[in-house]
């Protein structure tokens, strides 16, 4: 299975024109360019049935996708890299010089992605995407079919009629092959010296064994089909058929995977960074470029985090002092607040339900601010869910899966409540702005609600710094619109979240470029942010499994704020933050340098 949740958040993204321009730019897209982009998209989707399901396109001509998984073999990996080069040659059929305005920027964005994908072919290990991006370890505490498949089948695979249930069984039957292909690549990579750190293997093995210990008939893989087929009154022995597949094929495949990971655990070291891997320095530079869409060096990223962290400490100190918290460092005072019983939901099922209800209340408040965020009237439907219990130990603390393009599935905002101490009350408002409104949910809604304008390919590309930069900018934007006016601790949570992202720049580069230990990274992240040690441990482990990715947030946020300040200075009284916000969202998935050109065009248009 090629996509994990966070990878998909990066790759399933939005793109469009810009309200601030005289006419929607996508509507004016060069016909030859659009035809070529569609050709590339449909060719790629033949190899990615999960993407067709995520997008809600697995129907009619593409109904075959509902019964399939992506090929994870060594041959398919080589083809993904070769396809990047082939698509790049296809793009070259169009003379870049012939493209005007936004068309040229879109061309540049596609070329940038494909060049990154081709560059990934230098590394003979890990996951590699045609459009760039990847992770060094095929299986980790947050990646692999054991993490992704149960949630994908339960949430993304629709069951409305018997054909859907039959397709579910077909997918279930093919899941063993997916697992075995992963195991084969793990063995291949280990032969190259690519073995996850011991703590990543411990976590992954713990989750795998817990998953495997559930009797097949009681597994989520079986239960999801039975529950939903029953609800739709679809006759059939779904329990018996699914149980037979899980017990006879999937569990033996997981047993083989567990056995291999157990063998590798005996060889694993505690070294946390990818510097230890073959071509480790070059690999991290590539991942950092994927994550930031810049050529910033690890040292430059590290320094940016230190500088911005000091600035944010001063802001947080002022808020803390205003609330009577004056003793100790900023980190110490935040740590005390994080442990304050008044800020904690009970760590019980009832307390976790209360936390989800609180998230929904904040989403409603944020939705009311949208007329001041944008001229667009996007519906942006959203469901809030806890991270499933069977994967919460290794999952990210919060994330969002975009809704389908056909509107059949809303965006899903997941909050990890394995321990409610991970999310004190004061931190939830800004998390909801990031994952929900006007962050990722609203951001991704544009493509779903403007399908006639947006070429399909731009639902498959992704620029992490753009995507996460917008969501982090959203946290700051709602503060400027008064969201925290009567909630000083909520504002502190917003500053802490910004500080957390600045600390990520330091921590990620520390791990992978400066050879920090896991413990050194956890100590720094905990002391600089005041977040719980459990939460910071989970975060550090995430950075080890997905190097560079966490750096995109603050780099992207910094650039978007810079572009807004520049636009405000040049436009003066003509500046309207709603125009700027719409220009950023509708400019589409672009590398940061290309985004700057798009915003310059918006400013020029507004000047008249």
Coordinates of C-alpha atoms in Angstrom, one line a residue:
X1 CA 0.0 0.0 0.0
X2 CA 1.8 3.1 -1.2
X3 CA 0.0 5.9 0.8
X4 CA -0.1 6.4 4.5
X5 CA -2.3 9.0 6.2
X6 CA 0.2 11.8 6.4
X7 CA 1.6 11.0 2.9
X8 CA -1.9 11.3 1.6
X9 CA -2.5 14.6 3.4
X10 CA 0.6 15.8 1.5
X11 CA -0.3 14.3 -1.9
X12 CA -4.0 14.8 -2.0
X13 CA -4.1 18.5 -2.2
X14 CA -5.9 21.5 -3.8
X15 CA -5.2 23.7 -6.7
X16 CA -7.1 26.4 -8.6
X17 CA -7.1 29.9 -10.0
X18 CA -7.3 33.1 -8.0
X19 CA -10.3 35.2 -7.0
X20 CA -8.1 38.3 -6.8
X21 CA -7.5 38.1 -10.6
X22 CA -9.8 39.4 -13.4
X23 CA -11.1 35.9 -14.2
X24 CA -10.6 32.4 -12.7
X25 CA -7.2 31.3 -14.0
X26 CA -8.1 27.6 -14.2
X27 CA -10.9 28.4 -16.6
X28 CA -8.4 30.0 -18.9
X29 CA -5.9 27.1 -18.7
X30 CA -4.1 26.5 -22.0
X31 CA -6.1 23.6 -23.7
X32 CA -2.9 21.8 -24.7
X33 CA -1.5 22.0 -21.2
X34 CA -4.8 20.8 -19.6
X35 CA -5.0 17.9 -22.0
X36 CA -1.5 16.8 -21.1
X37 CA -2.0 17.2 -17.4
X38 CA -5.1 15.0 -17.6
X39 CA -3.2 12.4 -19.7
X40 CA -0.5 12.2 -16.9
X41 CA -3.2 12.0 -14.2
X42 CA -5.2 9.2 -15.7
X43 CA -2.0 7.2 -16.5
X44 CA -0.8 7.5 -12.9
X45 CA -4.2 6.5 -11.5
X46 CA -4.1 3.2 -13.3
X47 CA -1.3 2.3 -10.8
X48 CA -3.0 3.7 -7.7
X49 CA -6.5 2.3 -7.0
X50 CA -6.3 3.7 -3.5
X51 CA -6.1 7.2 -4.9
X52 CA -9.2 6.6 -7.0
X53 CA -11.0 5.5 -3.9
X54 CA -9.7 8.4 -1.8
X55 CA -10.9 10.8 -4.5
X56 CA -14.3 9.1 -4.8
X57 CA -13.6 8.2 -8.5
X58 CA -13.8 4.4 -8.1
X59 CA -17.0 4.0 -10.0
X60 CA -18.2 3.5 -13.6
X61 CA -15.2 3.1 -15.8
X62 CA -12.9 2.9 -12.7
X63 CA -15.1 0.6 -10.6
X64 CA -12.3 -2.0 -10.9
X65 CA -10.3 0.0 -8.4
X66 CA -12.6 -0.9 -5.5
X67 CA -11.2 -4.4 -5.6
X68 CA -7.5 -3.6 -6.0
X69 CA -4.4 -2.4 -4.1
X70 CA -1.3 -0.7 -5.6
X71 CA 1.5 -2.9 -6.5
X72 CA 4.3 -2.7 -3.9
X73 CA 6.8 -5.0 -5.7
X74 CA 10.4 -4.1 -6.5
X75 CA 9.4 -3.8 -10.1
X76 CA 6.5 -1.4 -9.3
X77 CA 8.9 0.7 -7.3
X78 CA 11.3 1.0 -10.3
X79 CA 8.3 1.8 -12.5
X80 CA 7.3 4.7 -10.2
X81 CA 10.7 6.2 -10.6
X82 CA 10.8 5.6 -14.3
X83 CA 7.3 7.2 -14.7
X84 CA 8.6 10.4 -13.1
X85 CA 11.1 10.7 -15.9
X86 CA 8.5 9.6 -18.6
X87 CA 6.0 12.2 -17.4
X88 CA 8.7 14.8 -17.4
X89 CA 9.4 14.0 -21.1
X90 CA 5.7 14.3 -21.8
X91 CA 5.6 17.7 -20.1
X92 CA 8.4 18.8 -22.4
X93 CA 6.1 18.4 -25.4
X94 CA 4.8 21.9 -24.4
X95 CA 7.2 24.8 -24.8
X96 CA 7.4 26.4 -21.4
X97 CA 8.1 29.8 -23.1
X98 CA 4.7 29.6 -24.8
X99 CA 2.8 29.6 -21.5
X100 CA 1.6 32.8 -20.0
X101 CA 0.8 33.8 -16.4
X102 CA -0.5 31.1 -14.2
X103 CA -0.2 28.4 -16.9
X104 CA 3.5 28.8 -16.6
X105 CA 3.5 28.5 -12.9
X106 CA 1.4 25.3 -13.1
X107 CA 3.9 23.9 -15.6
X108 CA 6.7 24.7 -13.2
X109 CA 5.0 23.0 -10.2
X110 CA 4.5 19.8 -12.1
X111 CA 8.1 19.8 -13.4
X112 CA 9.3 20.5 -9.8
X113 CA 7.4 17.4 -8.5
X114 CA 8.6 15.1 -11.3
X115 CA 12.2 16.2 -10.8
X116 CA 12.0 15.4 -7.1
X117 CA 10.5 12.0 -8.0
X118 CA 13.3 11.3 -10.4
X119 CA 15.9 12.4 -7.9
X120 CA 14.5 9.9 -5.4
X121 CA 15.7 7.1 -7.7
X122 CA 19.2 7.6 -6.4
X123 CA 18.2 5.9 -3.2
X124 CA 17.6 2.1 -3.4
X125 CA 15.5 1.9 -0.2
X126 CA 12.3 3.2 1.4
X127 CA 9.2 4.5 -0.2
X128 CA 9.5 6.6 -3.3
X129 CA 6.7 8.5 -5.0
X130 CA 6.4 9.4 -8.7
X131 CA 5.7 13.0 -7.7
X132 CA 8.4 13.2 -5.0
X133 CA 8.4 12.3 -1.4
X134 CA 9.0 9.1 0.5
X135 CA 10.0 7.6 3.8
X136 CA 13.2 5.7 4.6
X137 CA 11.4 2.8 6.4
X138 CA 8.6 0.9 4.7
X139 CA 7.3 -0.2 8.1
X140 CA 7.4 2.0 11.1
X141 CA 5.2 3.0 14.1
X142 CA 3.2 5.1 11.7
X143 CA 3.5 3.4 8.3
X144 CA 2.7 0.1 6.7
X145 CA -0.4 -1.8 5.7
X146 CA -1.0 -2.7 9.3
X147 CA -1.4 1.0 10.1
X148 CA -3.2 2.1 6.9
X149 CA -5.3 -0.8 5.6
X150 CA -7.9 -1.3 8.4
X151 CA -8.7 2.5 8.5
X152 CA -8.7 2.7 4.7
X153 CA -11.1 -0.1 4.3
X154 CA -13.4 1.1 7.2
X155 CA -13.5 4.8 6.2
X156 CA -12.7 5.1 2.6
X157 CA -14.1 1.9 1.0
X158 CA -17.8 2.6 0.5
X159 CA -20.4 -0.2 1.1
X160 CA -23.8 0.6 -0.4
X161 CA -24.6 -2.4 -2.5
X162 CA -23.5 -6.0 -2.9
X163 CA -20.9 -5.2 -5.5
X164 CA -19.2 -2.9 -2.9
X165 CA -19.2 -5.7 -0.3
X166 CA -17.8 -8.1 -2.9
X167 CA -15.1 -5.6 -3.8
X168 CA -14.2 -5.3 -0.1
X169 CA -13.7 -9.1 0.1
X170 CA -11.5 -8.9 -3.0
X171 CA -9.4 -6.2 -1.4
X172 CA -9.2 -8.2 1.8
X173 CA -8.0 -11.1 -0.2
X174 CA -5.3 -9.0 -1.9
X175 CA -4.1 -7.5 1.4
X176 CA -1.9 -10.4 2.1
X177 CA 0.1 -9.7 -1.1
X178 CA 0.5 -6.1 0.0
X179 CA 1.8 -7.2 3.4
X180 CA 4.2 -9.7 1.8
X181 CA 5.5 -7.2 -0.6
X182 CA 6.2 -4.8 2.2
X183 CA 8.0 -7.6 4.1
X184 CA 10.1 -8.3 1.0
X185 CA 11.2 -4.7 0.7
X186 CA 12.0 -4.5 4.4
X187 CA 14.3 -7.5 3.9
X188 CA 15.8 -6.0 0.8
X189 CA 16.5 -2.7 2.6
X190 CA 18.0 -4.4 5.6
X191 CA 20.4 -6.0 3.2
X192 CA 21.6 -2.5 2.3
X193 CA 21.9 -1.6 6.0
X194 CA 18.6 0.2 6.3
X195 CA 17.1 -0.9 9.6
X196 CA 14.8 1.3 11.6
X197 CA 16.0 2.4 15.1
X198 CA 15.2 0.0 17.9
X199 CA 12.5 2.3 19.4
X200 CA 10.6 2.4 16.1
X201 CA 10.8 -1.3 15.8
X202 CA 9.6 -1.8 19.3
X203 CA 6.6 0.4 18.7
X204 CA 5.7 -1.1 15.4
X205 CA 6.1 -4.7 16.8
X206 CA 4.0 -3.8 19.8
X207 CA 1.1 -2.6 17.6
X208 CA 1.5 -5.5 15.1
X209 CA 1.3 -8.1 17.9
X210 CA -1.6 -6.4 19.5
X211 CA -3.4 -6.4 16.1
X212 CA -2.5 -10.0 15.5
X213 CA -3.7 -11.1 19.0
X214 CA -7.3 -10.3 18.1
X215 CA -9.2 -13.4 16.9
X216 CA -9.8 -13.1 13.2
X217 CA -13.6 -13.1 13.6
X218 CA -13.4 -10.1 16.0
X219 CA -10.9 -8.1 13.9
X220 CA -11.7 -4.7 12.6
X221 CA -11.1 -6.0 9.1
X222 CA -14.0 -8.4 9.5
X223 CA -16.2 -6.2 11.7
X224 CA -16.2 -3.3 9.3
X225 CA -17.7 -5.3 6.5
X226 CA -20.2 -7.2 8.6
X227 CA -21.4 -4.0 10.3
X228 CA -21.9 -2.0 7.2
X229 CA -23.3 -4.8 5.0
X230 CA -25.8 -5.5 7.7
X231 CA -26.8 -1.8 8.0
X232 CA -27.5 -1.8 4.2
X233 CA -29.4 -5.1 4.4
X234 CA -27.0 -6.8 1.9
X235 CA -27.5 -10.6 2.2
X236 CA -24.5 -12.8 2.3
X237 CA -22.1 -14.7 4.7
X238 CA -19.8 -11.7 5.1
X239 CA -18.7 -12.8 8.5
X240 CA -17.6 -16.3 7.4
X241 CA -16.0 -15.2 4.2
X242 CA -14.0 -12.3 5.7
X243 CA -12.9 -14.4 8.7
X244 CA -11.6 -17.1 6.4
X245 CA -9.5 -14.6 4.5
X246 CA -8.1 -12.8 7.6
X247 CA -7.3 -16.1 9.4
X248 CA -6.0 -17.9 6.4
X249 CA -4.1 -15.2 4.5
X250 CA -3.7 -11.9 6.3
X251 CA -2.7 -13.2 9.7
X252 CA 0.0 -15.6 8.3
X253 CA 1.4 -12.6 6.3
X254 CA 1.5 -10.5 9.4
X255 CA 3.2 -13.4 11.3
X256 CA 5.9 -13.4 8.6
X257 CA 6.3 -9.7 9.0
X258 CA 6.5 -9.9 12.8
X259 CA 9.1 -12.6 12.5
X260 CA 11.3 -10.5 10.2
X261 CA 11.0 -7.3 12.3
X262 CA 11.8 -9.4 15.4
X263 CA 15.0 -10.6 13.7
X264 CA 15.9 -7.0 12.6
X265 CA 15.3 -5.8 16.2
X266 CA 18.3 -7.8 17.3
X267 CA 20.4 -5.9 14.8
X268 CA 18.9 -2.5 15.3
X269 CA 20.8 0.4 16.9
X270 CA 19.5 3.3 18.9
X271 CA 20.8 5.8 16.4
X272 CA 17.9 8.0 15.5
X273 CA 18.9 10.0 12.4
X274 CA 19.0 9.0 8.7
X275 CA 22.7 10.1 8.6
X276 CA 23.4 6.5 9.4
X277 CA 21.8 5.2 6.2
X278 CA 23.5 4.8 2.8
X279 CA 24.0 8.3 1.3
X280 CA 22.4 9.5 4.5
X281 CA 23.4 13.2 4.1
X282 CA 22.2 13.3 0.5
X283 CA 19.0 11.5 1.5
X284 CA 18.2 14.0 4.1
X285 CA 18.9 16.9 1.8
X286 CA 16.4 15.4 -0.7
X287 CA 13.8 14.9 2.0
X288 CA 14.3 18.5 3.2
X289 CA 13.8 19.7 -0.3
X290 CA 10.6 17.6 -0.6
X291 CA 9.3 19.0 2.7
X292 CA 10.1 22.7 2.3
X293 CA 10.2 23.1 -1.6
X294 CA 13.3 25.2 -1.0
X295 CA 17.0 24.7 -1.2
X296 CA 17.5 25.6 2.4
X297 CA 20.4 23.7 4.1
X298 CA 19.9 21.9 7.4
X299 CA 22.0 24.6 9.1
X300 CA 19.7 27.3 7.7
X301 CA 16.6 25.5 8.8
X302 CA 18.1 24.9 12.2
X303 CA 19.0 28.6 12.7
X304 CA 15.5 29.7 11.6
X305 CA 14.0 27.5 14.3
X306 CA 16.3 28.9 17.0
X307 CA 15.7 32.5 16.0
X308 CA 11.9 32.3 15.7
X309 CA 11.8 30.2 18.9
X310 CA 13.4 33.0 20.9
X311 CA 10.9 35.5 19.4
X312 CA 7.9 33.3 20.3
X313 CA 9.2 32.8 23.9
X314 CA 9.0 36.5 24.4
X315 CA 5.4 36.6 23.2
X316 CA 4.4 33.7 25.4
X317 CA 6.2 35.2 28.4
X318 CA 4.0 38.3 28.1
X319 CA 0.8 36.2 28.1
X320 CA 1.9 34.0 31.0
X321 CA 2.8 37.1 33.1
X322 CA -0.6 38.6 32.3
X323 CA -2.2 35.5 33.8
X324 CA 0.0 35.6 36.9
X325 CA 2.4 32.9 35.9
X326 CA 5.8 34.5 36.4
X327 CA 8.1 31.9 37.9
X328 CA 10.5 29.7 35.9
X329 CA 11.3 29.6 32.2
X330 CA 8.6 29.8 29.6
X331 CA 9.0 26.1 29.0
X332 CA 8.6 25.4 32.7
X333 CA 5.5 27.5 33.0
X334 CA 3.9 25.9 29.9
X335 CA 4.7 22.5 31.3
X336 CA 2.9 23.4 34.5
X337 CA -0.1 24.6 32.6
X338 CA -0.1 21.4 30.5
X339 CA -0.4 19.4 33.8
X340 CA -3.0 21.7 35.3
X341 CA -6.1 19.5 36.1
X342 CA -8.3 22.4 35.0
X343 CA -6.8 22.1 31.5
X344 CA -7.2 18.3 31.2
X345 CA -10.0 16.1 30.1
X346 CA -10.5 12.9 32.1
X347 CA -8.4 10.1 30.6
X348 CA -11.5 8.0 30.3
X349 CA -13.9 7.1 27.5
X350 CA -16.3 9.8 28.8
X351 CA -13.5 12.3 29.0
X352 CA -12.5 11.5 25.5
X353 CA -16.0 12.0 24.2
X354 CA -16.0 15.4 26.1
X355 CA -12.8 16.3 24.2
X356 CA -14.3 15.5 20.8
X357 CA -17.4 17.6 21.7
X358 CA -15.1 20.5 22.6
X359 CA -13.4 20.2 19.3
X360 CA -16.8 20.3 17.5
X361 CA -17.8 23.4 19.5
X362 CA -14.6 25.2 18.4
X363 CA -15.1 24.2 14.8
X364 CA -18.5 25.8 14.9
X365 CA -16.9 29.0 16.3
X366 CA -14.3 29.0 13.6
X367 CA -16.8 28.4 10.8
X368 CA -18.5 31.6 11.9
X369 CA -15.3 33.5 11.1
X370 CA -15.1 32.3 7.5
X371 CA -16.8 35.4 6.0
X372 CA -13.9 37.4 7.4
X373 CA -11.3 34.9 6.0
X374 CA -12.5 34.6 2.4
X375 CA -14.9 35.8 -0.2
X376 CA -15.5 32.2 -1.2
X377 CA -18.5 30.4 0.2
X378 CA -17.1 26.9 0.6
X379 CA -19.2 24.3 2.4
X380 CA -16.2 22.3 3.6
X381 CA -18.1 19.5 5.4
X382 CA -16.1 18.0 8.3
X383 CA -16.4 15.0 10.7
X384 CA -14.3 14.8 13.9
X385 CA -13.1 11.4 15.0
X386 CA -10.7 9.9 17.5
X387 CA -7.8 8.1 16.0
X388 CA -8.7 4.4 16.0
X389 CA -7.5 2.6 19.2
X390 CA -5.7 -0.1 17.3
X391 CA -3.2 2.4 15.7
X392 CA -3.2 5.4 18.2
X393 CA 0.0 4.3 19.9
X394 CA 2.0 5.1 16.8
X395 CA -0.2 7.6 15.0
X396 CA 0.3 11.3 14.8
X397 CA -1.3 13.4 17.5
X398 CA -3.7 15.1 15.0
X399 CA -4.3 14.9 11.3
X400 CA -6.9 15.3 8.6
X401 CA -8.0 13.1 5.7
X402 CA -9.5 15.2 2.9
X403 CA -13.0 14.5 1.7
X404 CA -13.8 12.8 -1.6
X405 CA -14.2 14.8 -4.7
X406 CA -17.7 13.5 -5.3
X407 CA -18.9 14.7 -2.0
X408 CA -19.8 11.3 -0.7
X409 CA -17.3 11.5 2.2
X410 CA -16.5 14.6 4.2
X411 CA -13.1 15.5 5.5
X412 CA -12.2 13.7 8.7
X413 CA -10.3 15.5 11.4
X414 CA -8.6 12.9 13.6
X415 CA -7.5 13.7 17.2
X416 CA -5.3 11.2 19.0
X417 CA -6.7 10.7 22.4
X418 CA -4.6 7.7 23.5
X419 CA -3.8 10.0 26.5
X420 CA -5.9 13.1 26.9
X421 CA -2.9 14.8 28.5
X422 CA -1.5 15.1 25.0
X423 CA -4.2 17.7 24.3
X424 CA -4.9 20.0 27.2
X425 CA -8.0 22.1 26.7
X426 CA -6.1 25.3 25.8
X427 CA -4.3 23.6 22.9
X428 CA -7.4 22.4 21.1
X429 CA -8.7 25.7 19.6
X430 CA -5.6 26.2 17.5
X431 CA -5.4 22.5 16.5
X432 CA -8.9 22.9 15.2
X433 CA -8.0 25.9 13.2
X434 CA -5.1 23.9 11.7
X435 CA -6.8 20.7 10.8
X436 CA -10.3 22.1 10.3
X437 CA -11.5 25.6 9.6
X438 CA -9.9 27.6 7.9
X439 CA -6.9 25.1 7.8
X440 CA -6.7 21.9 5.9
X441 CA -10.5 21.1 5.7
X442 CA -11.3 24.5 4.1
X443 CA -8.1 24.4 2.1
X444 CA -8.8 21.1 0.5
X445 CA -12.5 21.9 -0.1
X446 CA -11.7 24.1 -3.0
X447 CA -10.9 21.3 -5.4
X448 CA -13.9 19.2 -4.3
X449 CA -16.2 22.2 -4.8
X450 CA -14.7 23.4 -8.1
X451 CA -14.1 20.2 -10.0
X452 CA -14.9 21.6 -13.4
X453 CA -12.1 24.1 -13.0
X454 CA -9.4 22.0 -11.4
X455 CA -7.4 19.5 -13.6
X456 CA -7.4 16.1 -11.9
X457 CA -3.6 16.0 -11.7
X458 CA -3.6 18.8 -9.1
X459 CA -5.5 16.5 -6.7
X460 CA -2.4 14.3 -6.8
X461 CA 0.5 16.7 -6.5
X462 CA 1.6 18.0 -3.1
X463 CA 3.9 20.6 -1.6
X464 CA 4.2 20.0 2.1
X465 CA 5.4 23.6 2.9
X466 CA 2.5 25.1 1.0
X467 CA -0.1 22.8 2.5
X468 CA 1.2 22.9 6.1
X469 CA 2.3 26.5 5.8
X470 CA -1.3 27.5 5.0
X471 CA -2.7 25.5 8.0
X472 CA -0.2 27.1 10.4
X473 CA -1.0 30.6 8.9
X474 CA -4.6 29.8 9.6
X475 CA -3.8 29.4 13.3
X476 CA -2.4 32.9 13.3
X477 CA -5.1 34.3 11.1
X478 CA -8.0 33.4 13.4
X479 CA -6.2 35.1 16.3
X480 CA -6.0 38.3 14.2
X481 CA -9.7 38.0 13.6
X482 CA -10.5 37.8 17.3
X483 CA -10.9 34.1 17.9
X484 CA -8.9 34.3 21.2
X485 CA -10.1 37.7 22.2
X486 CA -11.7 36.3 25.4
X487 CA -9.5 33.3 25.7
X488 CA -6.0 34.2 26.7
X489 CA -5.0 30.6 27.3
X490 CA -6.3 29.8 23.8
X491 CA -4.0 32.5 22.4
X492 CA -1.2 31.0 24.5
X493 CA -2.0 27.7 22.8
X494 CA -1.6 29.4 19.4
X495 CA 1.8 30.8 20.4
X496 CA 2.8 27.4 21.8
X497 CA 1.8 25.7 18.5
X498 CA 3.9 28.2 16.6
X499 CA 6.8 27.6 19.0
X500 CA 6.3 23.9 18.6
X501 CA 6.8 24.2 14.9
X502 CA 9.9 26.4 15.3
X503 CA 11.2 23.7 17.7
X504 CA 10.6 21.1 15.1
X505 CA 13.0 22.9 12.7
X506 CA 15.7 22.6 15.4
X507 CA 14.8 19.0 16.4
X508 CA 14.5 17.5 12.9
X509 CA 17.7 18.9 11.7
X510 CA 19.3 18.1 15.0
X511 CA 18.4 14.4 14.6
X512 CA 19.3 14.0 11.0
X513 CA 22.1 16.5 10.3
X514 CA 23.7 17.1 13.8
X515 CA 23.4 13.5 15.0
X516 CA 21.3 14.2 18.0
X517 CA 20.2 11.2 20.0
X518 CA 16.5 10.4 20.5
X519 CA 16.8 11.5 24.1
X520 CA 18.5 14.7 23.3
X521 CA 15.7 15.6 20.8
X522 CA 13.0 14.7 23.3
X523 CA 14.6 16.8 26.0
X524 CA 14.9 19.8 23.7
X525 CA 11.4 19.5 22.4
X526 CA 9.9 19.1 25.9
X527 CA 11.9 21.9 27.5
X528 CA 11.3 24.4 24.6
X529 CA 7.6 23.8 24.2
X530 CA 6.3 22.8 27.6
X531 CA 4.4 20.0 26.0
X532 CA 4.1 16.6 27.8
X533 CA 7.1 14.3 27.5
X534 CA 4.8 11.6 26.1
X535 CA 3.6 13.9 23.3
X536 CA 7.2 15.0 22.5
X537 CA 8.4 11.4 22.4
X538 CA 5.7 10.6 19.9
X539 CA 6.7 13.6 17.9
X540 CA 10.4 12.8 17.9
X541 CA 9.7 9.3 16.8
X542 CA 7.6 10.7 14.0
X543 CA 10.5 12.8 12.8
X544 CA 12.7 9.8 12.8
X545 CA 10.3 7.8 10.6
X546 CA 9.5 10.8 8.3
X547 CA 12.6 13.0 8.1
X548 CA 12.2 16.5 7.0
X549 CA 8.4 16.5 6.8
X550 CA 7.9 18.4 10.1
X551 CA 10.1 21.3 8.7
X552 CA 7.6 22.3 6.1
X553 CA 5.2 23.8 8.6
X554 CA 7.2 26.8 9.8
X555 CA 9.1 27.3 6.6
X556 CA 5.8 27.5 4.7
X557 CA 4.2 29.7 7.4
X558 CA 7.1 32.1 7.4
X559 CA 6.9 32.5 3.6
X560 CA 3.2 33.1 3.5
X561 CA 3.4 35.7 6.2
X562 CA 6.3 37.4 4.3
X563 CA 4.2 37.4 1.2
X564 CA 1.3 38.9 3.0
X565 CA 3.4 41.6 4.6
X566 CA 4.8 42.4 1.2
X567 CA 1.3 42.6 -0.4
X568 CA 0.0 44.8 2.4
X569 CA 2.9 47.2 2.0
X570 CA 2.5 47.4 -1.8
X571 CA -1.3 47.7 -1.9
X572 CA -1.9 49.9 1.1
X573 CA -5.6 50.7 1.3
X574 CA -6.4 48.3 -1.5
X575 CA -5.2 45.4 0.6
X576 CA -8.0 43.1 1.8
X577 CA -6.9 40.0 3.7
X578 CA -9.7 38.0 2.2
X579 CA -8.4 38.7 -1.3
X580 CA -4.9 37.6 -0.2
X581 CA -6.2 34.4 1.5
X582 CA -8.2 33.5 -1.6
X583 CA -5.2 34.2 -3.9
X584 CA -3.0 31.8 -1.8
X585 CA -5.6 29.0 -1.8
X586 CA -6.6 29.4 -5.4
X587 CA -3.0 29.8 -6.6
X588 CA -2.9 26.1 -5.9
X589 CA -0.2 23.5 -5.0
X590 CA 3.0 25.3 -5.8
X591 CA 6.6 25.3 -4.5
X592 CA 7.2 28.3 -2.3
X593 CA 9.3 30.1 -4.8
X594 CA 6.6 29.7 -7.5
X595 CA 3.9 30.7 -4.9
X596 CA 5.8 34.0 -4.5
X597 CA 5.5 34.7 -8.3
X598 CA 1.7 33.9 -8.1
X599 CA 1.3 36.4 -5.2
X600 CA 3.2 39.0 -7.1
X601 CA 0.7 38.6 -10.0
X602 CA -2.2 39.0 -7.6
X603 CA -0.6 42.2 -6.3
X604 CA -0.1 43.5 -9.8
X605 CA -3.7 42.8 -10.7
X606 CA -5.0 44.5 -7.6
X607 CA -2.9 47.6 -8.3
X608 CA -4.6 47.8 -11.7

